[in-house]
CSV table of C-alpha atoms in Angstrom, one decimal:
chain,number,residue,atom,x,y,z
A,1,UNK,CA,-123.0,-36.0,75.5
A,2,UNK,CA,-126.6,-36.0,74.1
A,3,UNK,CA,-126.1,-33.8,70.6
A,4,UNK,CA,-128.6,-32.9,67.8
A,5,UNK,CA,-127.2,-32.4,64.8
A,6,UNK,CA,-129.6,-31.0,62.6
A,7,UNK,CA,-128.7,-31.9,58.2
A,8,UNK,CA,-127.9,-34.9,59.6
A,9,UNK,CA,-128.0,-36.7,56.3
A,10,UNK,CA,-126.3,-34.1,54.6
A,11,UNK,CA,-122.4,-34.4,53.5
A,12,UNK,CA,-120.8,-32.3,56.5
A,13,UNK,CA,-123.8,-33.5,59.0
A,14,UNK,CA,-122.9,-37.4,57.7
A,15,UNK,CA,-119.4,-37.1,58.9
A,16,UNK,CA,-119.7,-35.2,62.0
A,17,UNK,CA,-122.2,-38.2,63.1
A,18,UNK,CA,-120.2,-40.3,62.7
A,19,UNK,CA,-117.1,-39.2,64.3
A,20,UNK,CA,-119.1,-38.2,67.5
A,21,UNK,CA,-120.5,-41.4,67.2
A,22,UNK,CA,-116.8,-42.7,67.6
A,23,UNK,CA,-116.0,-41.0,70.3
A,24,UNK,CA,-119.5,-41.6,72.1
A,25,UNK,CA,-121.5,-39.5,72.1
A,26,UNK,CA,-125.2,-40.2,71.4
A,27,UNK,CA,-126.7,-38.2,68.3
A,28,UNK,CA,-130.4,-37.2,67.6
A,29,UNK,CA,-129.8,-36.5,63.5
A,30,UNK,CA,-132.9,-34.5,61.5
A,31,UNK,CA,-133.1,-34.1,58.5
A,32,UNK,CA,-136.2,-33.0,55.6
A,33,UNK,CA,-134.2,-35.0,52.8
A,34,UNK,CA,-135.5,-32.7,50.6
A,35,UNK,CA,-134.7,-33.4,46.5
A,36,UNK,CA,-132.6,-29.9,46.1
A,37,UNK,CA,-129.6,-32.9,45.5
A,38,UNK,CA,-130.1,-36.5,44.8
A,39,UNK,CA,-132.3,-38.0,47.8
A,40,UNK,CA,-131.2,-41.4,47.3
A,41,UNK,CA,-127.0,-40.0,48.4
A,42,UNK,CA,-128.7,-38.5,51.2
A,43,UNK,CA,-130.0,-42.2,52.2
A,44,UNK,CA,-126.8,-43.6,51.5
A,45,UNK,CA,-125.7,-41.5,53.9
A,46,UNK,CA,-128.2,-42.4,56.9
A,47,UNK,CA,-128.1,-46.0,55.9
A,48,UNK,CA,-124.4,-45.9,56.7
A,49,UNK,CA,-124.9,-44.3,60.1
A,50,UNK,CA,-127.9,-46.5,60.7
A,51,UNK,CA,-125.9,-49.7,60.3
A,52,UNK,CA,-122.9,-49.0,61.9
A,53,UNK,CA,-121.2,-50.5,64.9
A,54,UNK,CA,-122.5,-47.5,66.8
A,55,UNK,CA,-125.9,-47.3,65.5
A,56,UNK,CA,-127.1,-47.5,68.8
A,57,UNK,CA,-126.4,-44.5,69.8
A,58,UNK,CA,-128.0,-43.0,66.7
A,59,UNK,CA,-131.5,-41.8,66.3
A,60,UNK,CA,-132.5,-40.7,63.0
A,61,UNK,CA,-135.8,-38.0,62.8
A,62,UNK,CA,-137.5,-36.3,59.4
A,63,UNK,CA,-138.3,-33.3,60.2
A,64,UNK,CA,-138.1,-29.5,58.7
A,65,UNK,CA,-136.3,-27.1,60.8
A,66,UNK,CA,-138.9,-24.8,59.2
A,67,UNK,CA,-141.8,-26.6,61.4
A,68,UNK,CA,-141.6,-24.9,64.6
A,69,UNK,CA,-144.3,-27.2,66.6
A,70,UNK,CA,-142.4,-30.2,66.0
A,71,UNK,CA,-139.0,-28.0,66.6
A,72,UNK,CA,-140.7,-27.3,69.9
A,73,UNK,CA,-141.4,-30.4,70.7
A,74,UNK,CA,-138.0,-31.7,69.5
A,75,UNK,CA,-136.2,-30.0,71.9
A,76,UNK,CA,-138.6,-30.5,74.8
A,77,UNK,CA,-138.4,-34.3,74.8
A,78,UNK,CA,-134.8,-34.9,74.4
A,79,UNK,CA,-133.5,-32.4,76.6
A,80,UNK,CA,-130.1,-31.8,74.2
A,81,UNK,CA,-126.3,-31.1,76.1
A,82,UNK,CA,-125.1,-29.5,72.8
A,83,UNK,CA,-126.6,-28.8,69.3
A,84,UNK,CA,-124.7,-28.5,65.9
A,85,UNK,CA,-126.8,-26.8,63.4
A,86,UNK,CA,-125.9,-27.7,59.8
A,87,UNK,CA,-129.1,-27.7,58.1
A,88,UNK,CA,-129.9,-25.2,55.5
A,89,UNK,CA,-131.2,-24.3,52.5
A,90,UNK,CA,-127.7,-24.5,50.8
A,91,UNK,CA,-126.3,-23.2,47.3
A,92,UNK,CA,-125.3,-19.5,46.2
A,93,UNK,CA,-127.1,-19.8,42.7
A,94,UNK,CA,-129.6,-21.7,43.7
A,95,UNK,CA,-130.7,-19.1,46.0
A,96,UNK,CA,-130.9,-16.3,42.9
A,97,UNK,CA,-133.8,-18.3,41.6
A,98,UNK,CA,-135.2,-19.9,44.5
A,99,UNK,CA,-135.0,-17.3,47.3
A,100,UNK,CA,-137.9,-18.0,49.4
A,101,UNK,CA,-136.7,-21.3,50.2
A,102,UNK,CA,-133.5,-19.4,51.4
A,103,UNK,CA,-135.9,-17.7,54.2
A,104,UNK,CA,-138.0,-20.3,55.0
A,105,UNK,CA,-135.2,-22.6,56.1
A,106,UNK,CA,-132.2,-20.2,57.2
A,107,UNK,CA,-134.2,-17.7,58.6
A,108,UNK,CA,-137.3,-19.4,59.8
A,109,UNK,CA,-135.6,-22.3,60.2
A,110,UNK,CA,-132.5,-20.7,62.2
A,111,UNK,CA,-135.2,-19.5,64.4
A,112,UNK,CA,-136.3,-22.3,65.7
A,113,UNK,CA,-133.1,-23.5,66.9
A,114,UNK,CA,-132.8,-20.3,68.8
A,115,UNK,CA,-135.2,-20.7,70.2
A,116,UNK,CA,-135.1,-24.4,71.0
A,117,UNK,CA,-132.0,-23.7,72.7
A,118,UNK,CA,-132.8,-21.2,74.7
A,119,UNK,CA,-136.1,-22.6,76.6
A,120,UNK,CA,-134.3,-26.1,77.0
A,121,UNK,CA,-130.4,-25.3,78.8
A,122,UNK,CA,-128.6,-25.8,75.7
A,123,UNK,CA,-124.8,-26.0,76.7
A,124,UNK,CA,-123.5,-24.6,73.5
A,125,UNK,CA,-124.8,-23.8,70.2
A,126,UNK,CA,-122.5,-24.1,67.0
A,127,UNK,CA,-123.9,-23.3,64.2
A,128,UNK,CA,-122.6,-23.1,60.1
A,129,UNK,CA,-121.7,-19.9,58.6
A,130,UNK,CA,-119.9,-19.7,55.3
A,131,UNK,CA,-117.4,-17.8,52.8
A,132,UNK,CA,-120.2,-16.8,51.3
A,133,UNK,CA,-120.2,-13.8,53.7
A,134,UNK,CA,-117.0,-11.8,52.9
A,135,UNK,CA,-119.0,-11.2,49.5
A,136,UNK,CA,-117.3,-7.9,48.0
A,137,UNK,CA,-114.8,-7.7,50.7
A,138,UNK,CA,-111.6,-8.0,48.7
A,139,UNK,CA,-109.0,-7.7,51.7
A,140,UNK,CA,-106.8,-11.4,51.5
A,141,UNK,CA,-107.1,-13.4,54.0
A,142,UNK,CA,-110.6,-13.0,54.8
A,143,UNK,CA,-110.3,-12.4,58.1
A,144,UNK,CA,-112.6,-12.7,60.9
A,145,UNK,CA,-112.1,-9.1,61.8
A,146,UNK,CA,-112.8,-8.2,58.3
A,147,UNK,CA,-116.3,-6.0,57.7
A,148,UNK,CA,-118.9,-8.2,56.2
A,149,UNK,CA,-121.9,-5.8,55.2
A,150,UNK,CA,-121.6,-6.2,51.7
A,151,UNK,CA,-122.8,-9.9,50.3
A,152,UNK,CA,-123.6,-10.9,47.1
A,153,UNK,CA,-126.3,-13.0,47.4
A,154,UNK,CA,-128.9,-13.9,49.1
A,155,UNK,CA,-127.7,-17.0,50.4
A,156,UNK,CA,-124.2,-14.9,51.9
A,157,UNK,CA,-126.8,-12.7,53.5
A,158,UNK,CA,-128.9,-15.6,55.2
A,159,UNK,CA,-125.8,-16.6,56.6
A,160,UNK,CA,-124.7,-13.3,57.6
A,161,UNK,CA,-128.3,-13.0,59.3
A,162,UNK,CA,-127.7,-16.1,61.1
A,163,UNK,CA,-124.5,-15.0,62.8
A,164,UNK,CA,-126.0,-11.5,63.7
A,165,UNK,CA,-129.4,-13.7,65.4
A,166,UNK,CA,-126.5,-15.7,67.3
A,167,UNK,CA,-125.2,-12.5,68.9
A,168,UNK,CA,-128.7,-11.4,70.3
A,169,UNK,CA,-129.6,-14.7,71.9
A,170,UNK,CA,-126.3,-15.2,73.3
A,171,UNK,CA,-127.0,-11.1,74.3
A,172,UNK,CA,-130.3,-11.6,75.6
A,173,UNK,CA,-130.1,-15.0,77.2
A,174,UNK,CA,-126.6,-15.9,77.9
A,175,UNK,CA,-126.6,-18.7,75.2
A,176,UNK,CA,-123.2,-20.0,73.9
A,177,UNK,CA,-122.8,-19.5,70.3
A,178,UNK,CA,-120.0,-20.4,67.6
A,179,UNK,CA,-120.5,-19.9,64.2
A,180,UNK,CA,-118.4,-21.4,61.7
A,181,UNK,CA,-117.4,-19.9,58.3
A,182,UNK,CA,-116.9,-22.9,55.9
A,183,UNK,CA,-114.5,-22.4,53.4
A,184,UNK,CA,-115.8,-25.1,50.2
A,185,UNK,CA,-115.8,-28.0,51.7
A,186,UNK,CA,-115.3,-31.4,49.9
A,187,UNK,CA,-114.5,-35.1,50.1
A,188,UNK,CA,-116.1,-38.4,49.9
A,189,UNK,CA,-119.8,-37.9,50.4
A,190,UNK,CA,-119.6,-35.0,48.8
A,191,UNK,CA,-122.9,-32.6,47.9
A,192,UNK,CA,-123.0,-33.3,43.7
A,193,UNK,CA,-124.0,-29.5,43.4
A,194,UNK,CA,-120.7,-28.7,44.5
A,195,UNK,CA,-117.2,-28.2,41.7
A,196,UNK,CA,-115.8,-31.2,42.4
A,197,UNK,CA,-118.8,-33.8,42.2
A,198,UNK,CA,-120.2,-31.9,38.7
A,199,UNK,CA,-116.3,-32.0,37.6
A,200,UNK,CA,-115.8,-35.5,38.5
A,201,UNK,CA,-119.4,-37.2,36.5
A,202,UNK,CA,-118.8,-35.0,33.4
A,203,UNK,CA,-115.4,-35.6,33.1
A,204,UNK,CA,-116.0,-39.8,33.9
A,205,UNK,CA,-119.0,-39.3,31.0
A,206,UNK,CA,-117.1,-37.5,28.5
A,207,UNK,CA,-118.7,-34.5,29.0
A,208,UNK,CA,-117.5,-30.7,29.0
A,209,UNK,CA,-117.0,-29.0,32.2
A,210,UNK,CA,-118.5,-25.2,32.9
A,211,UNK,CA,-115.3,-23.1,34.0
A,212,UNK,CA,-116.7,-20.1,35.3
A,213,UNK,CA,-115.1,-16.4,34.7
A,214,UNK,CA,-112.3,-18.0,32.3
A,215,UNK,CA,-111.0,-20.3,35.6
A,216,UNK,CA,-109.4,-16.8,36.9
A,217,UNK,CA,-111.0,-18.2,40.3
A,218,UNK,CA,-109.0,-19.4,43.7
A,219,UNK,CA,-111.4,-20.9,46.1
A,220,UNK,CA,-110.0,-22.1,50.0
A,221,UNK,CA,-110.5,-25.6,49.3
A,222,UNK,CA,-111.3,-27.5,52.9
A,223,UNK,CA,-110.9,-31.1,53.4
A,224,UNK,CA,-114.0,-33.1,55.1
A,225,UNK,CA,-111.8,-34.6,57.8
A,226,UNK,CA,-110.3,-31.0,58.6
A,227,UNK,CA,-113.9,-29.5,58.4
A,228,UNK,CA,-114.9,-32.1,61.0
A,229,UNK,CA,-111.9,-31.0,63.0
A,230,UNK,CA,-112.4,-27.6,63.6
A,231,UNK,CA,-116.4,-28.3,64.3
A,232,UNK,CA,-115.7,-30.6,67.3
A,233,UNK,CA,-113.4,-28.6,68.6
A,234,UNK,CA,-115.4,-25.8,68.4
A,235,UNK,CA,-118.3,-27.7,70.1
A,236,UNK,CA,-115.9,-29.2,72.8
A,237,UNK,CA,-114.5,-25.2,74.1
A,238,UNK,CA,-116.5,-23.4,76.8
A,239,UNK,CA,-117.9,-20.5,74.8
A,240,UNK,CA,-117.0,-17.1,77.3
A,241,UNK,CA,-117.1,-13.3,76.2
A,242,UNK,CA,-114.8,-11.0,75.7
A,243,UNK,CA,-114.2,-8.7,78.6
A,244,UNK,CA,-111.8,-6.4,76.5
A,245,UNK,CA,-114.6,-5.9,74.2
A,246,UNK,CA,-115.4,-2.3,73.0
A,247,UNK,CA,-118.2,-1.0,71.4
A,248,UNK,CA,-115.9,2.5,70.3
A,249,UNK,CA,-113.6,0.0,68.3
A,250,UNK,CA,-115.6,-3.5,68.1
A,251,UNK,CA,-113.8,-6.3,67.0
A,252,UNK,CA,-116.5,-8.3,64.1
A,253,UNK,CA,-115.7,-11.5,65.8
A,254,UNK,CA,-116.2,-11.5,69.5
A,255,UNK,CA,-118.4,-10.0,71.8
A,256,UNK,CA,-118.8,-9.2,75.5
A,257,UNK,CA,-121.9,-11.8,74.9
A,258,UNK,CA,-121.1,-16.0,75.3
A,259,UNK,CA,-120.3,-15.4,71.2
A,260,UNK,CA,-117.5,-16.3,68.4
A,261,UNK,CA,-117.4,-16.2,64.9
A,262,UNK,CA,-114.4,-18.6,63.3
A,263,UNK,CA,-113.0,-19.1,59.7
A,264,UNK,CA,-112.7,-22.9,59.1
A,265,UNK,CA,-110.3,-23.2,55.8
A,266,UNK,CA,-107.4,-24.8,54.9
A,267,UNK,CA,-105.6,-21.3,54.2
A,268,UNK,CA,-104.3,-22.6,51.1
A,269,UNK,CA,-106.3,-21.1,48.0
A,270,UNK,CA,-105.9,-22.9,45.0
A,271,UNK,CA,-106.5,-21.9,41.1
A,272,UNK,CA,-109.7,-23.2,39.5
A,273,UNK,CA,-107.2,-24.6,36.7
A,274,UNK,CA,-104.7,-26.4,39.1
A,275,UNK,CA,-107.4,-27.9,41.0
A,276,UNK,CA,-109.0,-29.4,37.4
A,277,UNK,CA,-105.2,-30.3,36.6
A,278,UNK,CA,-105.1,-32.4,39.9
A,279,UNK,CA,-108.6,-33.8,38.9
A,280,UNK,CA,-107.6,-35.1,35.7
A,281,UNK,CA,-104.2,-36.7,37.1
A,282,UNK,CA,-106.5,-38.8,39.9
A,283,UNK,CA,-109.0,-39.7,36.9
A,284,UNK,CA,-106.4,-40.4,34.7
A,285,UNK,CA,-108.8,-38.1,32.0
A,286,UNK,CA,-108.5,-34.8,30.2
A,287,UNK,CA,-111.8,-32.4,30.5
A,288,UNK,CA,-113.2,-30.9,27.8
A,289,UNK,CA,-113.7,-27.3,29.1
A,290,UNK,CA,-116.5,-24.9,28.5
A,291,UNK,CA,-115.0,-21.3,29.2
A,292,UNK,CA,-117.4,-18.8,30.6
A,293,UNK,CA,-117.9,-15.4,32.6
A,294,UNK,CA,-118.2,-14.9,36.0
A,295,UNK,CA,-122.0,-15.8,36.9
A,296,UNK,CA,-123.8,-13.6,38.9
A,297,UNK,CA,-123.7,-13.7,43.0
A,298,UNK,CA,-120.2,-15.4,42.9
A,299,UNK,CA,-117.2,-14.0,44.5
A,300,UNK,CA,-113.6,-14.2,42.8
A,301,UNK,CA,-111.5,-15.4,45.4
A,302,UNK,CA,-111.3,-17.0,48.9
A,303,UNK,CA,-108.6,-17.4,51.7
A,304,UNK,CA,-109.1,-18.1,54.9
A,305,UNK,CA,-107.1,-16.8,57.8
A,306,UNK,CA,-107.7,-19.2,60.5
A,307,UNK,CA,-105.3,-17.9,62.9
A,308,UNK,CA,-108.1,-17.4,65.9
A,309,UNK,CA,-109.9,-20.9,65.4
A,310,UNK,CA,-106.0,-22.2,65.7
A,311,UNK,CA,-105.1,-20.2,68.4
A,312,UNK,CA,-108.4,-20.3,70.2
A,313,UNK,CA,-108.9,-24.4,70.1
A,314,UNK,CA,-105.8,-25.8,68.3
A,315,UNK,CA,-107.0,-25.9,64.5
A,316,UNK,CA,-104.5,-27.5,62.1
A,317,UNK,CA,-105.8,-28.2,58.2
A,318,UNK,CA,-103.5,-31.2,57.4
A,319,UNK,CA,-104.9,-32.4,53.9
A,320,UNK,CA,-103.4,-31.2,51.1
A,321,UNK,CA,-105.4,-30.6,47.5
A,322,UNK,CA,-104.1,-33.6,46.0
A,323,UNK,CA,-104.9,-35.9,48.8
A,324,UNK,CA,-108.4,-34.6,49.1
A,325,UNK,CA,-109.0,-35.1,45.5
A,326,UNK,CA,-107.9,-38.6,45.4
A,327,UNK,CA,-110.3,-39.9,48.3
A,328,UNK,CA,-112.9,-38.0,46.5
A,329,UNK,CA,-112.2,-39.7,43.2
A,330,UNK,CA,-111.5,-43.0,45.0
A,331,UNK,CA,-114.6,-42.9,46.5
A,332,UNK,CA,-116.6,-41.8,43.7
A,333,UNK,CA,-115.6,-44.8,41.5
A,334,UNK,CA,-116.7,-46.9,44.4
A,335,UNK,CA,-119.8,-45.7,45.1
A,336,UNK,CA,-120.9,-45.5,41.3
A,337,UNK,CA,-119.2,-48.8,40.2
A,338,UNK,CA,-116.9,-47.0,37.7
């Protein structure tokens, strides 16, 4: 198939490239390569796709989703079977500070897609959600049939807007949608906003670690490889509606539109102080800690119930905490020459 993946040179848009690559497909990637993370990771990324045994098949664009002219014309000339969306403004604290870049790229941005896909036959449309979303829901699992009205951010509500934009196109238009909630993703690669990078350098440099709300956190740590999983296949089912669908008791997750909503976790939540633990057993290193409160726009727990993405297309998580962390750190010392 002919794909765009849009965040192509971002950490889950790197490895998705690459394994469709494997398999054969052929990939339009786009990317801004904006400097909200280290831009020189994100080329480290593209250089690895653009060198690879199947680079062939790769086709690397800049370009902001934001732009809609040149999303128009994107679209247009390449005539895409299947699109993965990935690209967004990412980052719940971020987005307390910054949140016009929040609209710009997962509203505005979001947009475009749309509307890409729906004047140019799109087969399917699978797009990133997140966690983020549940926000004050404190019912564990989250579950896909969960309310999700209440987030905490402005980046949860983005996201939130995102999957409610999917429903009326696949509505109006008959376009297959998927979105996917990620559930902290991580691995080698990995974004160095994210726990596990910011862990990793201040731990290798001696330096104390921010512990947010006294490590009385359990996040639904998710594997790379097992995020990558779940997205293709996602992308690979035919996307139908739901013909028992009722608008007197409607189910949050399905509709009688070409629509779906899926948790993607590993449905194994883990204590902010275990997962340091297992961090300083792969790096051999103690932290130093820095205990603080809970900052604002972050939720206390996550768990994902991802009994409808395993029943619907087969979903298994297989890697466990420990073995993520150790191709992380592996990884890490590689890259950086530790």
């Amino acid at each position: 198939m002919k794909i765009l993946v849009t965040g192509a040179a971002g950490f889950i848009g790197f490895h998705l490239s690459k394994y469709l690559l494997a398999r054969g497909d052929t990939i339009i990637g786009i990317d801004n390569l904006n400097d909200y993370y280290d831009v020189g990771l994100k080329q480290a990324r593209l250089d690895e796709l653009l060198s690879s045994d199947t680079s062939s098949c790769f086709t690397f664009k800049k370009m902001d989703i934001a732009n809609r002219d040149d999303m128009e014309k994107l679209f247009k000339e390449e005539q895409f079977d299947k699109v993965v969306h990935l690209a967004a403004q990412a980052g719940v604290r971020y987005s307390i500070d910054n949140p016009h870049a929040y609209v710009e790229s997962n509203l505005i941005g979001f947009m475009n897609v749309l509307e890409g896909c729906r004047h140019n036959h799109v087969q399917h449309l699978v797009y990133a959600s997140s966690s983020s979303v549940y926000g004050a829901n404190e019912t564990m699992p989250f579950s896909v049939n969960d309310n999700v009205d209440h987030p905490v951010s402005l980046y949860a509500a983005s996201k939130k807007a995102n999957e409610l934009m999917a429903h009326t196109y696949s509505h109006l238009y008959k376009l297959p949608t998927t979105g996917l909630r990620f559930f902290t993703v991580y691995g080698p690669w990995g974004r160095p906003d994210m726990a596990l990078f910011k862990f990793t350098q201040a731990i290798q440099n001696n330096q104390a670690i921010d512990v947010y709300n006294y490590g009385d956190h359990q996040r639904d740590f998710t594997y790379i490889d097992d995020i990558i999983q779940g997205i293709v296949l996602s992308l690979d089912q035919h996307v139908q509606g739901n013909p028992a669908w009722s608008g007197l008791n409607p189910d949050p997750s399905t509709s009688r539109a070409p629509w779906k909503i899926y948790n993607i976790g590993a449905q194994k939540p883990v204590n902010l102080l275990n997962f340091i633990e297992t961090l300083e057993s792969a790096l051999g290193k103690k932290a130093i800690k820095n205990m603080l409160p809970m900052q604002a726009g972050d939720v206390q727990n996550t768990y994902a119930d991802v009994s409808a993405l395993s029943t619907d297309v087969g979903y298994q998580p297989r890697t466990s905490i420990q073995q993520g962390i150790k191709a992380f750190v592996d990884w890490y010392l590689d890259y950086y020459g530790v």
